[in-house]
PDB file of C-alpha atoms and ligand atoms in Angstrom:
ATOM      1  CA  MET A  12      47.710  88.763  32.919  1.00  0.00           C
ATOM      2  CA  SER A  13      49.466  85.579  32.711  1.00  0.00           C
ATOM      3  CA  GLY A  14      52.292  86.222  34.531  1.00  0.00           C
ATOM      4  CA  ASN A  15      54.628  84.320  35.851  1.00  0.00           C
ATOM      5  CA  SER A  16      52.543  81.212  35.931  1.00  0.00           C
ATOM      6  CA  GLU A  17      53.623  79.668  31.966  1.00  0.00           C
ATOM      7  CA  LYS A  18      55.130  76.799  32.607  1.00  0.00           C
ATOM      8  CA  ILE A  19      58.568  75.413  29.302  1.00  0.00           C
ATOM      9  CA  LEU A  20      56.538  72.272  28.779  1.00  0.00           C
ATOM     10  CA  GLY A  21      60.009  70.746  28.379  1.00  0.00           C
ATOM     11  CA  ILE A  22      61.115  69.648  24.376  1.00  0.00           C
ATOM     12  CA  HIS A  23      59.856  70.063  21.623  1.00  0.00           C
ATOM     13  CA  HIS A  24      62.504  69.370  19.063  1.00  0.00           C
ATOM     14  CA  VAL A  25      66.811  69.259  18.706  1.00  0.00           C
ATOM     15  CA  THR A  26      67.793  70.839  15.005  1.00  0.00           C
ATOM     16  CA  ALA A  27      71.008  68.892  13.139  1.00  0.00           C
ATOM     17  CA  ILE A  28      72.879  68.321  10.809  1.00  0.00           C
ATOM     18  CA  ALA A  29      73.393  65.525   8.841  1.00  0.00           C
ATOM     19  CA  GLY A  30      75.456  64.449   5.578  1.00  0.00           C
ATOM     20  CA  ASP A  31      73.940  62.194   3.324  1.00  0.00           C
ATOM     21  CA  PRO A  32      70.113  62.262   3.926  1.00  0.00           C
ATOM     22  CA  GLN A  33      69.681  58.320   3.103  1.00  0.00           C
ATOM     23  CA  LYS A  34      72.360  57.387   5.295  1.00  0.00           C
ATOM     24  CA  ASN A  35      70.419  59.536   8.074  1.00  0.00           C
ATOM     25  CA  ILE A  36      66.732  58.040   6.685  1.00  0.00           C
ATOM     26  CA  ASP A  37      67.859  54.368   7.289  1.00  0.00           C
ATOM     27  CA  PHE A  38      69.440  55.175  10.774  1.00  0.00           C
ATOM     28  CA  TYR A  39      66.517  57.096  12.466  1.00  0.00           C
ATOM     29  CA  SER A  40      63.511  54.469  11.702  1.00  0.00           C
ATOM     30  CA  GLY A  41      65.696  51.725   9.670  1.00  0.00           C
ATOM     31  CA  LEU A  42      67.465  51.458  12.640  1.00  0.00           C
ATOM     32  CA  LEU A  43      66.189  53.705  16.206  1.00  0.00           C
ATOM     33  CA  GLY A  44      62.729  52.970  14.374  1.00  0.00           C
ATOM     34  CA  LEU A  45      61.924  56.119  14.320  1.00  0.00           C
ATOM     35  CA  ARG A  46      58.755  56.635  12.407  1.00  0.00           C
ATOM     36  CA  LEU A  47      59.863  59.862   9.435  1.00  0.00           C
ATOM     37  CA  ILE A  48      56.627  62.310  10.360  1.00  0.00           C
ATOM     38  CA  LYS A  49      57.338  64.778   7.517  1.00  0.00           C
ATOM     39  CA  LEU A  50      59.758  65.499   4.175  1.00  0.00           C
ATOM     40  CA  THR A  51      59.955  68.342   3.898  1.00  0.00           C
ATOM     41  CA  VAL A  52      62.165  71.951   3.122  1.00  0.00           C
ATOM     42  CA  ASN A  53      64.507  74.037   4.638  1.00  0.00           C
ATOM     43  CA  PHE A  54      61.819  76.913   4.403  1.00  0.00           C
ATOM     44  CA  ASP A  55      64.917  79.425   4.383  1.00  0.00           C
ATOM     45  CA  ASP A  56      66.467  77.206   2.138  1.00  0.00           C
ATOM     46  CA  PRO A  57      64.456  75.448  -0.499  1.00  0.00           C
ATOM     47  CA  ALA A  58      67.662  72.754  -2.559  1.00  0.00           C
ATOM     48  CA  THR A  59      67.627  71.851   0.883  1.00  0.00           C
ATOM     49  CA  TYR A  60      65.277  69.227   3.233  1.00  0.00           C
ATOM     50  CA  HIS A  61      63.914  68.728   6.517  1.00  0.00           C
ATOM     51  CA  LEU A  62      63.671  66.150   7.141  1.00  0.00           C
ATOM     52  CA  TYR A  63      61.608  65.362  10.638  1.00  0.00           C
ATOM     53  CA  TYR A  64      61.224  61.999  13.090  1.00  0.00           C
ATOM     54  CA  GLY A  65      59.034  61.348  15.757  1.00  0.00           C
ATOM     55  CA  ASP A  66      56.755  59.178  17.265  1.00  0.00           C
ATOM     56  CA  GLU A  67      53.436  58.374  15.403  1.00  0.00           C
ATOM     57  CA  LEU A  68      52.136  61.515  15.511  1.00  0.00           C
ATOM     58  CA  GLY A  69      55.560  62.997  15.703  1.00  0.00           C
ATOM     59  CA  HIS A  70      54.561  64.946  19.092  1.00  0.00           C
ATOM     60  CA  PRO A  71      55.875  67.607  20.885  1.00  0.00           C
ATOM     61  CA  GLY A  72      58.932  65.711  22.520  1.00  0.00           C
ATOM     62  CA  THR A  73      59.683  62.479  20.636  1.00  0.00           C
ATOM     63  CA  ILE A  74      60.669  65.679  17.885  1.00  0.00           C
ATOM     64  CA  LEU A  75      64.300  65.394  15.379  1.00  0.00           C
ATOM     65  CA  THR A  76      64.601  67.343  12.911  1.00  0.00           C
ATOM     66  CA  PHE A  77      67.408  67.942  10.642  1.00  0.00           C
ATOM     67  CA  PHE A  78      68.866  69.206   7.374  1.00  0.00           C
ATOM     68  CA  PRO A  79      70.873  66.727   5.551  1.00  0.00           C
ATOM     69  CA  TRP A  80      74.190  68.928   4.434  1.00  0.00           C
ATOM     70  CA  PRO A  81      75.533  66.574   1.786  1.00  0.00           C
ATOM     71  CA  GLY A  82      79.152  66.713   0.764  1.00  0.00           C
ATOM     72  CA  ALA A  83      79.468  70.131   3.310  1.00  0.00           C
ATOM     73  CA  PRO A  84      82.198  69.329   5.915  1.00  0.00           C
ATOM     74  CA  LYS A  85      82.269  67.752   9.633  1.00  0.00           C
ATOM     75  CA  GLY A  86      81.422  69.868  12.247  1.00  0.00           C
ATOM     76  CA  ARG A  87      83.044  70.275  15.497  1.00  0.00           C
ATOM     77  CA  LEU A  88      81.331  69.760  19.006  1.00  0.00           C
ATOM     78  CA  GLY A  89      82.651  71.411  21.673  1.00  0.00           C
ATOM     79  CA  THR A  90      80.873  74.822  23.906  1.00  0.00           C
ATOM     80  CA  GLY A  91      78.514  76.955  22.806  1.00  0.00           C
ATOM     81  CA  GLN A  92      76.984  73.927  21.642  1.00  0.00           C
ATOM     82  CA  LEU A  93      73.930  71.092  23.018  1.00  0.00           C
ATOM     83  CA  THR A  94      76.629  67.995  22.473  1.00  0.00           C
ATOM     84  CA  VAL A  95      74.606  65.023  23.259  1.00  0.00           C
ATOM     85  CA  THR A  96      70.660  64.493  22.817  1.00  0.00           C
ATOM     86  CA  SER A  97      69.465  60.534  24.698  1.00  0.00           C
ATOM     87  CA  PHE A  98      66.478  59.053  24.130  1.00  0.00           C
ATOM     88  CA  THR A  99      64.538  57.470  26.774  1.00  0.00           C
ATOM     89  CA  ILE A 100      63.958  53.606  26.429  1.00  0.00           C
ATOM     90  CA  PRO A 101      62.463  51.001  29.197  1.00  0.00           C
ATOM     91  CA  GLU A 102      64.225  50.653  31.855  1.00  0.00           C
ATOM     92  CA  GLY A 103      64.401  46.021  30.873  1.00  0.00           C
ATOM     93  CA  SER A 104      65.098  46.867  27.038  1.00  0.00           C
ATOM     94  CA  VAL A 105      69.456  47.901  28.290  1.00  0.00           C
ATOM     95  CA  ASP A 106      70.450  44.557  26.580  1.00  0.00           C
ATOM     96  CA  PHE A 107      67.160  44.901  22.931  1.00  0.00           C
ATOM     97  CA  TRP A 108      69.511  47.857  22.113  1.00  0.00           C
ATOM     98  CA  MET A 109      72.626  46.735  22.509  1.00  0.00           C
ATOM     99  CA  ASN A 110      72.059  43.435  20.994  1.00  0.00           C
ATOM    100  CA  ARG A 111      70.277  45.924  18.174  1.00  0.00           C
ATOM    101  CA  LEU A 112      73.625  48.405  18.010  1.00  0.00           C
ATOM    102  CA  ARG A 113      76.400  45.603  18.105  1.00  0.00           C
ATOM    103  CA  ASN A 114      74.584  43.345  14.895  1.00  0.00           C
ATOM    104  CA  HIS A 115      74.847  47.031  13.169  1.00  0.00           C
ATOM    105  CA  SER A 116      77.441  47.603  13.838  1.00  0.00           C
ATOM    106  CA  VAL A 117      77.676  50.612  16.031  1.00  0.00           C
ATOM    107  CA  GLU A 118      79.495  51.203  17.500  1.00  0.00           C
ATOM    108  CA  TYR A 119      78.483  52.199  21.987  1.00  0.00           C
ATOM    109  CA  GLN A 120      79.881  52.996  25.558  1.00  0.00           C
ATOM    110  CA  GLY A 121      78.333  52.033  28.133  1.00  0.00           C
ATOM    111  CA  PRO A 122      75.413  51.707  30.263  1.00  0.00           C
ATOM    112  CA  ILE A 123      76.841  53.248  33.030  1.00  0.00           C
ATOM    113  CA  LYS A 124      75.155  54.383  35.978  1.00  0.00           C
ATOM    114  CA  ARG A 125      74.832  58.086  36.067  1.00  0.00           C
ATOM    115  CA  PHE A 126      71.667  59.850  38.288  1.00  0.00           C
ATOM    116  CA  ASN A 127      69.595  56.972  38.248  1.00  0.00           C
ATOM    117  CA  GLU A 128      69.250  55.493  35.166  1.00  0.00           C
ATOM    118  CA  GLN A 129      71.206  53.408  32.214  1.00  0.00           C
ATOM    119  CA  VAL A 130      73.052  54.619  29.427  1.00  0.00           C
ATOM    120  CA  LEU A 131      74.969  53.338  26.745  1.00  0.00           C
ATOM    121  CA  SER A 132      76.601  56.179  24.785  1.00  0.00           C
ATOM    122  CA  PHE A 133      76.989  56.358  20.481  1.00  0.00           C
ATOM    123  CA  SER A 134      76.854  57.792  17.447  1.00  0.00           C
ATOM    124  CA  ASP A 135      75.570  58.497  14.426  1.00  0.00           C
ATOM    125  CA  PRO A 136      76.630  58.130  11.087  1.00  0.00           C
ATOM    126  CA  ASP A 137      78.039  61.570  11.235  1.00  0.00           C
ATOM    127  CA  GLY A 138      79.178  62.353  13.836  1.00  0.00           C
ATOM    128  CA  LEU A 139      76.183  62.805  16.049  1.00  0.00           C
ATOM    129  CA  SER A 140      76.446  62.064  19.868  1.00  0.00           C
ATOM    130  CA  LEU A 141      73.685  60.544  21.200  1.00  0.00           C
ATOM    131  CA  GLU A 142      71.894  58.708  23.865  1.00  0.00           C
ATOM    132  CA  LEU A 143      69.020  55.907  25.057  1.00  0.00           C
ATOM    133  CA  VAL A 144      69.006  55.863  29.015  1.00  0.00           C
ATOM    134  CA  ALA A 145      67.573  53.839  30.526  1.00  0.00           C
ATOM    135  CA  THR A 146      64.385  54.721  32.489  1.00  0.00           C
ATOM    136  CA  ALA A 147      61.404  53.061  34.670  1.00  0.00           C
ATOM    137  CA  ASP A 148      59.099  56.210  34.240  1.00  0.00           C
ATOM    138  CA  SER A 149      58.685  56.181  30.333  1.00  0.00           C
ATOM    139  CA  GLU A 150      55.468  55.879  28.889  1.00  0.00           C
ATOM    140  CA  GLU A 151      54.642  53.024  25.583  1.00  0.00           C
ATOM    141  CA  SER A 152      52.147  56.049  24.414  1.00  0.00           C
ATOM    142  CA  LYS A 153      55.009  57.628  22.451  1.00  0.00           C
ATOM    143  CA  VAL A 154      55.887  54.787  20.747  1.00  0.00           C
ATOM    144  CA  TRP A 155      54.897  54.351  16.878  1.00  0.00           C
ATOM    145  CA  ARG A 156      52.868  50.852  16.381  1.00  0.00           C
ATOM    146  CA  THR A 157      53.964  49.040  12.950  1.00  0.00           C
ATOM    147  CA  GLY A 158      58.199  50.479  13.013  1.00  0.00           C
ATOM    148  CA  PRO A 159      60.500  47.936  12.526  1.00  0.00           C
ATOM    149  CA  VAL A 160      61.473  48.098  15.934  1.00  0.00           C
ATOM    150  CA  ASP A 161      58.876  46.261  18.566  1.00  0.00           C
ATOM    151  CA  PRO A 162      57.068  48.199  20.933  1.00  0.00           C
ATOM    152  CA  ALA A 163      57.713  47.207  24.420  1.00  0.00           C
ATOM    153  CA  ASN A 164      61.105  48.029  23.091  1.00  0.00           C
ATOM    154  CA  ALA A 165      60.629  50.823  21.359  1.00  0.00           C
ATOM    155  CA  ILE A 166      62.118  54.370  22.071  1.00  0.00           C
ATOM    156  CA  ARG A 167      59.763  56.550  24.288  1.00  0.00           C
ATOM    157  CA  GLY A 168      60.850  60.074  22.922  1.00  0.00           C
ATOM    158  CA  PHE A 169      63.895  62.688  24.504  1.00  0.00           C
ATOM    159  CA  PHE A 170      64.688  61.601  27.775  1.00  0.00           C
ATOM    160  CA  GLY A 171      67.288  64.775  27.966  1.00  0.00           C
ATOM    161  CA  VAL A 172      69.730  67.787  26.315  1.00  0.00           C
ATOM    162  CA  THR A 173      73.271  68.325  26.814  1.00  0.00           C
ATOM    163  CA  LEU A 174      74.196  71.401  26.708  1.00  0.00           C
ATOM    164  CA  SER A 175      78.073  72.482  27.225  1.00  0.00           C
ATOM    165  CA  GLU A 176      79.362  75.251  28.246  1.00  0.00           C
ATOM    166  CA  GLN A 177      82.701  77.132  29.115  1.00  0.00           C
ATOM    167  CA  GLY A 178      81.092  79.333  31.531  1.00  0.00           C
ATOM    168  CA  TYR A 179      77.673  77.700  33.073  1.00  0.00           C
ATOM    169  CA  ASP A 180      76.949  81.171  35.837  1.00  0.00           C
ATOM    170  CA  PRO A 181      74.585  82.591  32.560  1.00  0.00           C
ATOM    171  CA  THR A 182      73.192  79.503  30.722  1.00  0.00           C
ATOM    172  CA  THR A 183      72.031  77.934  34.193  1.00  0.00           C
ATOM    173  CA  SER A 184      70.501  81.654  35.189  1.00  0.00           C
ATOM    174  CA  LEU A 185      68.464  82.079  32.386  1.00  0.00           C
ATOM    175  CA  LEU A 186      67.357  78.797  32.486  1.00  0.00           C
ATOM    176  CA  THR A 187      65.987  78.103  36.227  1.00  0.00           C
ATOM    177  CA  GLU A 188      65.310  82.962  36.140  1.00  0.00           C
ATOM    178  CA  THR A 189      63.615  83.470  32.645  1.00  0.00           C
ATOM    179  CA  LEU A 190      62.099  79.542  31.531  1.00  0.00           C
ATOM    180  CA  GLY A 191      62.047  78.617  35.447  1.00  0.00           C
ATOM    181  CA  PHE A 192      63.686  75.318  35.112  1.00  0.00           C
ATOM    182  CA  ARG A 193      65.093  73.551  38.276  1.00  0.00           C
ATOM    183  CA  SER A 194      68.041  71.921  39.986  1.00  0.00           C
ATOM    184  CA  VAL A 195      67.260  69.100  40.749  1.00  0.00           C
ATOM    185  CA  GLY A 196      71.565  66.979  40.763  1.00  0.00           C
ATOM    186  CA  GLN A 197      74.875  67.045  40.315  1.00  0.00           C
ATOM    187  CA  GLU A 198      77.329  65.424  39.012  1.00  0.00           C
ATOM    188  CA  GLY A 199      80.681  65.709  38.743  1.00  0.00           C
ATOM    189  CA  ASN A 200      80.658  68.769  35.806  1.00  0.00           C
ATOM    190  CA  ARG A 201      77.714  67.924  34.891  1.00  0.00           C
ATOM    191  CA  THR A 202      73.969  69.807  36.464  1.00  0.00           C
ATOM    192  CA  ARG A 203      70.503  69.095  35.971  1.00  0.00           C
ATOM    193  CA  PHE A 204      67.667  70.472  35.341  1.00  0.00           C
ATOM    194  CA  GLU A 205      63.697  69.643  34.552  1.00  0.00           C
ATOM    195  CA  SER A 206      61.250  72.150  33.885  1.00  0.00           C
ATOM    196  CA  GLY A 207      57.733  72.199  33.513  1.00  0.00           C
ATOM    197  CA  THR A 208      56.318  68.596  35.725  1.00  0.00           C
ATOM    198  CA  GLY A 209      59.915  66.960  35.839  1.00  0.00           C
ATOM    199  CA  GLY A 210      61.093  63.939  34.259  1.00  0.00           C
ATOM    200  CA  PRO A 211      61.941  62.308  30.375  1.00  0.00           C
ATOM    201  CA  GLY A 212      61.354  65.101  27.651  1.00  0.00           C
ATOM    202  CA  SER A 213      61.732  67.927  30.577  1.00  0.00           C
ATOM    203  CA  ILE A 214      65.740  67.696  31.516  1.00  0.00           C
ATOM    204  CA  ALA A 215      68.615  69.758  29.962  1.00  0.00           C
ATOM    205  CA  ASP A 216      72.054  68.909  31.651  1.00  0.00           C
ATOM    206  CA  VAL A 217      74.633  71.283  31.538  1.00  0.00           C
ATOM    207  CA  ILE A 218      77.852  70.813  31.319  1.00  0.00           C
ATOM    208  CA  SER A 219      80.632  72.913  32.682  1.00  0.00           C
ATOM    209  CA  ASP A 220      83.893  72.575  30.496  1.00  0.00           C
ATOM    210  CA  PRO A 221      86.255  75.563  30.712  1.00  0.00           C
ATOM    211  CA  HIS A 222      89.186  74.007  28.671  1.00  0.00           C
ATOM    212  CA  ALA A 223      86.754  72.407  25.623  1.00  0.00           C
ATOM    213  CA  PRO A 224      86.964  73.973  21.988  1.00  0.00           C
ATOM    214  CA  ARG A 225      84.692  75.434  20.806  1.00  0.00           C
ATOM    215  CA  GLY A 226      81.922  74.182  18.878  1.00  0.00           C
ATOM    216  CA  VAL A 227      81.463  74.806  14.505  1.00  0.00           C
ATOM    217  CA  VAL A 228      78.395  73.885  14.255  1.00  0.00           C
ATOM    218  CA  SER A 229      77.581  71.615  11.196  1.00  0.00           C
ATOM    219  CA  VAL A 230      77.587  68.030   9.522  1.00  0.00           C
ATOM    220  CA  GLY A 231      77.187  65.689  12.866  1.00  0.00           C
ATOM    221  CA  THR A 232      76.283  68.546  15.926  1.00  0.00           C
ATOM    222  CA  VAL A 233      73.385  70.260  16.488  1.00  0.00           C
ATOM    223  CA  HIS A 234      71.425  73.727  15.312  1.00  0.00           C
ATOM    224  CA  HIS A 235      69.140  74.472  17.552  1.00  0.00           C
ATOM    225  CA  VAL A 236      66.804  73.190  20.671  1.00  0.00           C
ATOM    226  CA  ALA A 237      63.107  73.871  21.087  1.00  0.00           C
ATOM    227  CA  TRP A 238      60.976  74.426  24.463  1.00  0.00           C
ATOM    228  CA  ARG A 239      57.778  73.776  24.480  1.00  0.00           C
ATOM    229  CA  THR A 240      55.009  75.851  24.537  1.00  0.00           C
ATOM    230  CA  PRO A 241      51.173  74.987  24.940  1.00  0.00           C
ATOM    231  CA  ASN A 242      49.613  78.541  23.013  1.00  0.00           C
ATOM    232  CA  ASP A 243      50.617  81.260  21.346  1.00  0.00           C
ATOM    233  CA  GLU A 244      49.202  83.382  23.987  1.00  0.00           C
ATOM    234  CA  GLU A 245      52.134  81.872  26.143  1.00  0.00           C
ATOM    235  CA  GLN A 246      54.648  82.454  23.192  1.00  0.00           C
ATOM    236  CA  LYS A 247      54.272  86.216  22.644  1.00  0.00           C
ATOM    237  CA  SER A 248      54.335  86.811  26.853  1.00  0.00           C
ATOM    238  CA  TRP A 249      58.004  84.132  26.930  1.00  0.00           C
ATOM    239  CA  ARG A 250      58.707  86.975  23.649  1.00  0.00           C
ATOM    240  CA  LYS A 251      58.204  89.477  26.985  1.00  0.00           C
ATOM    241  CA  LYS A 252      60.075  87.997  29.334  1.00  0.00           C
ATOM    242  CA  ILE A 253      62.915  87.475  27.225  1.00  0.00           C
ATOM    243  CA  GLU A 254      63.664  90.466  25.460  1.00  0.00           C
ATOM    244  CA  ASP A 255      63.442  92.182  28.989  1.00  0.00           C
ATOM    245  CA  SER A 256      66.307  89.494  30.546  1.00  0.00           C
ATOM    246  CA  GLY A 257      68.289  90.990  26.896  1.00  0.00           C
ATOM    247  CA  LEU A 258      68.637  89.056  24.241  1.00  0.00           C
ATOM    248  CA  ASN A 259      67.501  89.261  21.181  1.00  0.00           C
ATOM    249  CA  VAL A 260      64.576  87.363  20.220  1.00  0.00           C
ATOM    250  CA  THR A 261      63.555  86.338  16.702  1.00  0.00           C
ATOM    251  CA  PRO A 262      59.919  87.797  15.460  1.00  0.00           C
ATOM    252  CA  VAL A 263      57.476  84.814  15.704  1.00  0.00           C
ATOM    253  CA  ILE A 264      57.672  82.893  12.616  1.00  0.00           C
ATOM    254  CA  ASP A 265      55.480  80.058  11.314  1.00  0.00           C
ATOM    255  CA  ARG A 266      56.999  77.105  10.607  1.00  0.00           C
ATOM    256  CA  LYS A 267      53.438  75.717   9.762  1.00  0.00           C
ATOM    257  CA  TYR A 268      53.254  72.757  11.782  1.00  0.00           C
ATOM    258  CA  PHE A 269      54.294  75.398  15.285  1.00  0.00           C
ATOM    259  CA  HIS A 270      55.481  78.148  15.776  1.00  0.00           C
ATOM    260  CA  SER A 271      58.525  79.560  16.523  1.00  0.00           C
ATOM    261  CA  ILE A 272      60.991  81.892  18.141  1.00  0.00           C
ATOM    262  CA  TYR A 273      64.397  81.832  18.508  1.00  0.00           C
ATOM    263  CA  PHE A 274      67.385  83.722  20.928  1.00  0.00           C
ATOM    264  CA  ARG A 275      70.712  82.298  21.448  1.00  0.00           C
ATOM    265  CA  GLU A 276      71.561  82.270  25.232  1.00  0.00           C
ATOM    266  CA  SER A 277      74.782  84.060  26.028  1.00  0.00           C
ATOM    267  CA  GLY A 278      76.768  79.928  26.273  1.00  0.00           C
ATOM    268  CA  GLY A 279      75.895  80.674  22.776  1.00  0.00           C
ATOM    269  CA  VAL A 280      74.015  77.887  22.121  1.00  0.00           C
ATOM    270  CA  LEU A 281      70.273  78.512  20.330  1.00  0.00           C
ATOM    271  CA  PHE A 282      67.012  78.059  21.794  1.00  0.00           C
ATOM    272  CA  GLU A 283      63.927  78.433  20.278  1.00  0.00           C
ATOM    273  CA  ILE A 284      60.318  78.033  22.589  1.00  0.00           C
ATOM    274  CA  ALA A 285      58.085  76.869  19.995  1.00  0.00           C
ATOM    275  CA  THR A 286      53.674  75.960  20.059  1.00  0.00           C
ATOM    276  CA  ASP A 287      52.672  72.563  20.795  1.00  0.00           C
ATOM    277  CA  PRO A 288      49.789  73.239  17.917  1.00  0.00           C
ATOM    278  CA  PRO A 289      48.816  72.079  15.069  1.00  0.00           C
ATOM    279  CA  GLY A 290      51.071  69.809  14.984  1.00  0.00           C
ATOM    280  CA  PHE A 291      51.937  66.456  11.793  1.00  0.00           C
ATOM    281  CA  THR A 292      48.504  65.832  10.695  1.00  0.00           C
ATOM    282  CA  VAL A 293      47.750  69.909   9.670  1.00  0.00           C
ATOM    283  CA  ASP A 294      48.323  69.387   5.730  1.00  0.00           C
ATOM    284  CA  GLU A 295      48.957  65.163   5.368  1.00  0.00           C
ATOM    285  CA  PRO A 296      46.642  62.651   7.341  1.00  0.00           C
ATOM    286  CA  ALA A 297      48.359  60.346  10.188  1.00  0.00           C
ATOM    287  CA  ASP A 298      48.143  57.540   8.480  1.00  0.00           C
ATOM    288  CA  GLN A 299      50.614  59.709   5.152  1.00  0.00           C
ATOM    289  CA  LEU A 300      52.974  61.206   7.889  1.00  0.00           C
ATOM    290  CA  GLY A 301      56.642  61.734   5.803  1.00  0.00           C
ATOM    291  CA  THR A 302      55.097  59.995   2.639  1.00  0.00           C
ATOM    292  CA  ARG A 303      55.644  62.082   0.308  1.00  0.00           C
ATOM    293  CA  LEU A 304      57.248  65.757  -0.432  1.00  0.00           C
ATOM    294  CA  ASN A 305      55.425  67.974   1.770  1.00  0.00           C
ATOM    295  CA  LEU A 306      56.188  71.915   0.496  1.00  0.00           C
ATOM    296  CA  PRO A 307      54.031  74.195   2.243  1.00  0.00           C
ATOM    297  CA  PRO A 308      51.537  76.426  -0.556  1.00  0.00           C
ATOM    298  CA  TRP A 309      54.106  79.583  -0.918  1.00  0.00           C
ATOM    299  CA  LEU A 310      57.092  76.692  -2.100  1.00  0.00           C
ATOM    300  CA  GLU A 311      54.242  75.285  -4.640  1.00  0.00           C
ATOM    301  CA  PRO A 312      55.248  76.961  -7.719  1.00  0.00           C
ATOM    302  CA  LEU A 313      57.813  75.830  -7.674  1.00  0.00           C
ATOM    303  CA  ARG A 314      57.805  72.118  -6.676  1.00  0.00           C
ATOM    304  CA  GLY A 315      59.542  71.083 -10.142  1.00  0.00           C
ATOM    305  CA  GLU A 316      63.114  72.655  -9.564  1.00  0.00           C
ATOM    306  CA  ILE A 317      62.971  71.891  -5.679  1.00  0.00           C
ATOM    307  CA  GLU A 318      62.345  68.271  -6.633  1.00  0.00           C
ATOM    308  CA  GLN A 319      65.514  68.936  -9.041  1.00  0.00           C
ATOM    309  CA  ALA A 320      67.832  69.978  -6.551  1.00  0.00           C
ATOM    310  CA  LEU A 321      66.947  67.286  -3.731  1.00  0.00           C
ATOM    311  CA  PRO A 322      69.331  64.422  -3.862  1.00  0.00           C
ATOM    312  CA  PRO A 323      66.576  61.571  -4.247  1.00  0.00           C
ATOM    313  CA  VAL A 324      65.566  59.733  -1.547  1.00  0.00           C
ATOM    314  CA  THR A 325      64.232  55.711  -0.751  1.00  0.00           C
ATOM    315  CA  LEU A 326      61.102  56.805   2.111  1.00  0.00           C
ATOM    316  CA  PRO A 327      61.172  53.574   4.913  1.00  0.00           C
ATOM    317  CA  SER A 328      58.433  51.307   3.672  1.00  0.00           C
ATOM    318  CA  ILE A 329      55.188  51.265   5.678  1.00  0.00           C
ATOM    319  CA  ALA A 330      55.655  47.268   5.975  1.00  0.00           C
ATOM    320  CA  LYS A 331      57.153  45.747   9.233  1.00  0.00           C
ATOM    321  CA  ILE A 332      60.276  45.102   9.223  1.00  0.00           C
ATOM    322  CA  ARG A 333      61.125  42.833  11.752  1.00  0.00           C
TER     323      ARG A 333
HETATM  324 ZN1   ZN B  26      63.666  73.992  15.954  1.00  0.00          ZN
END
């Protein structure tokens, strides 16, 4: 038995709802400089794109994904939601990013100091709340080297996520007692938790906000967060542990690029635990990631119909644009 030796290694990916897919691609790939690593469809709803962004190869801990729902109503930020997604930038890159956001007419707040880091806050074109967190503890390996942002200033994957909760105890006890997170600090109504080896990519802040409205998932809000597990065997033991804690958890679902289980924490946020392998090079070579519509084998026979149902998009140029 592997017992309690398993650790959540950190954030695997965050999945959110967008409006227009082209605006989403232009913002995340063109402005923020994340690589579009996979253009596919929602396997549960093939008339909807599923856009994946990440570092050069889409390593776990760098993956932000979107279901674009053009024309759908805006969601509402509130409790029972992942309300802020934070990326890591190098310590000396705050001025670079303030200039870049200003030059692209993106309003931002800050920088403010939170714990030991400088934080810039802004929203994507659909109102999704984002942060850039400047820290000395950032790895340059996690960047798209031929992207539009110089590797010296580029986003290095996730820093952390913020969960807004009406109550506080059920969520924090799930994080610490079941999932093995550690409480590492508190500022105001924000409590910081870390998983795995800690640091950027492993952080979950829980905000207790009893008077905020309940969140509504739609355009401009996060759908779920996935936590990392290294393999199928550990995922199986997580599944048992979560079931034993009294929560409903799905069977293992094959998402082609990882294997997933889903469960809703008591506060309302949808959690997933996803395996690191097999990754995004399972169906296209590293240098061609995200350059064509990729369908799983069971949807390939429907390619014609699917392509007709999807709004056309212009993909980011592979050439360097600085
Ligand atoms: Zn997911």
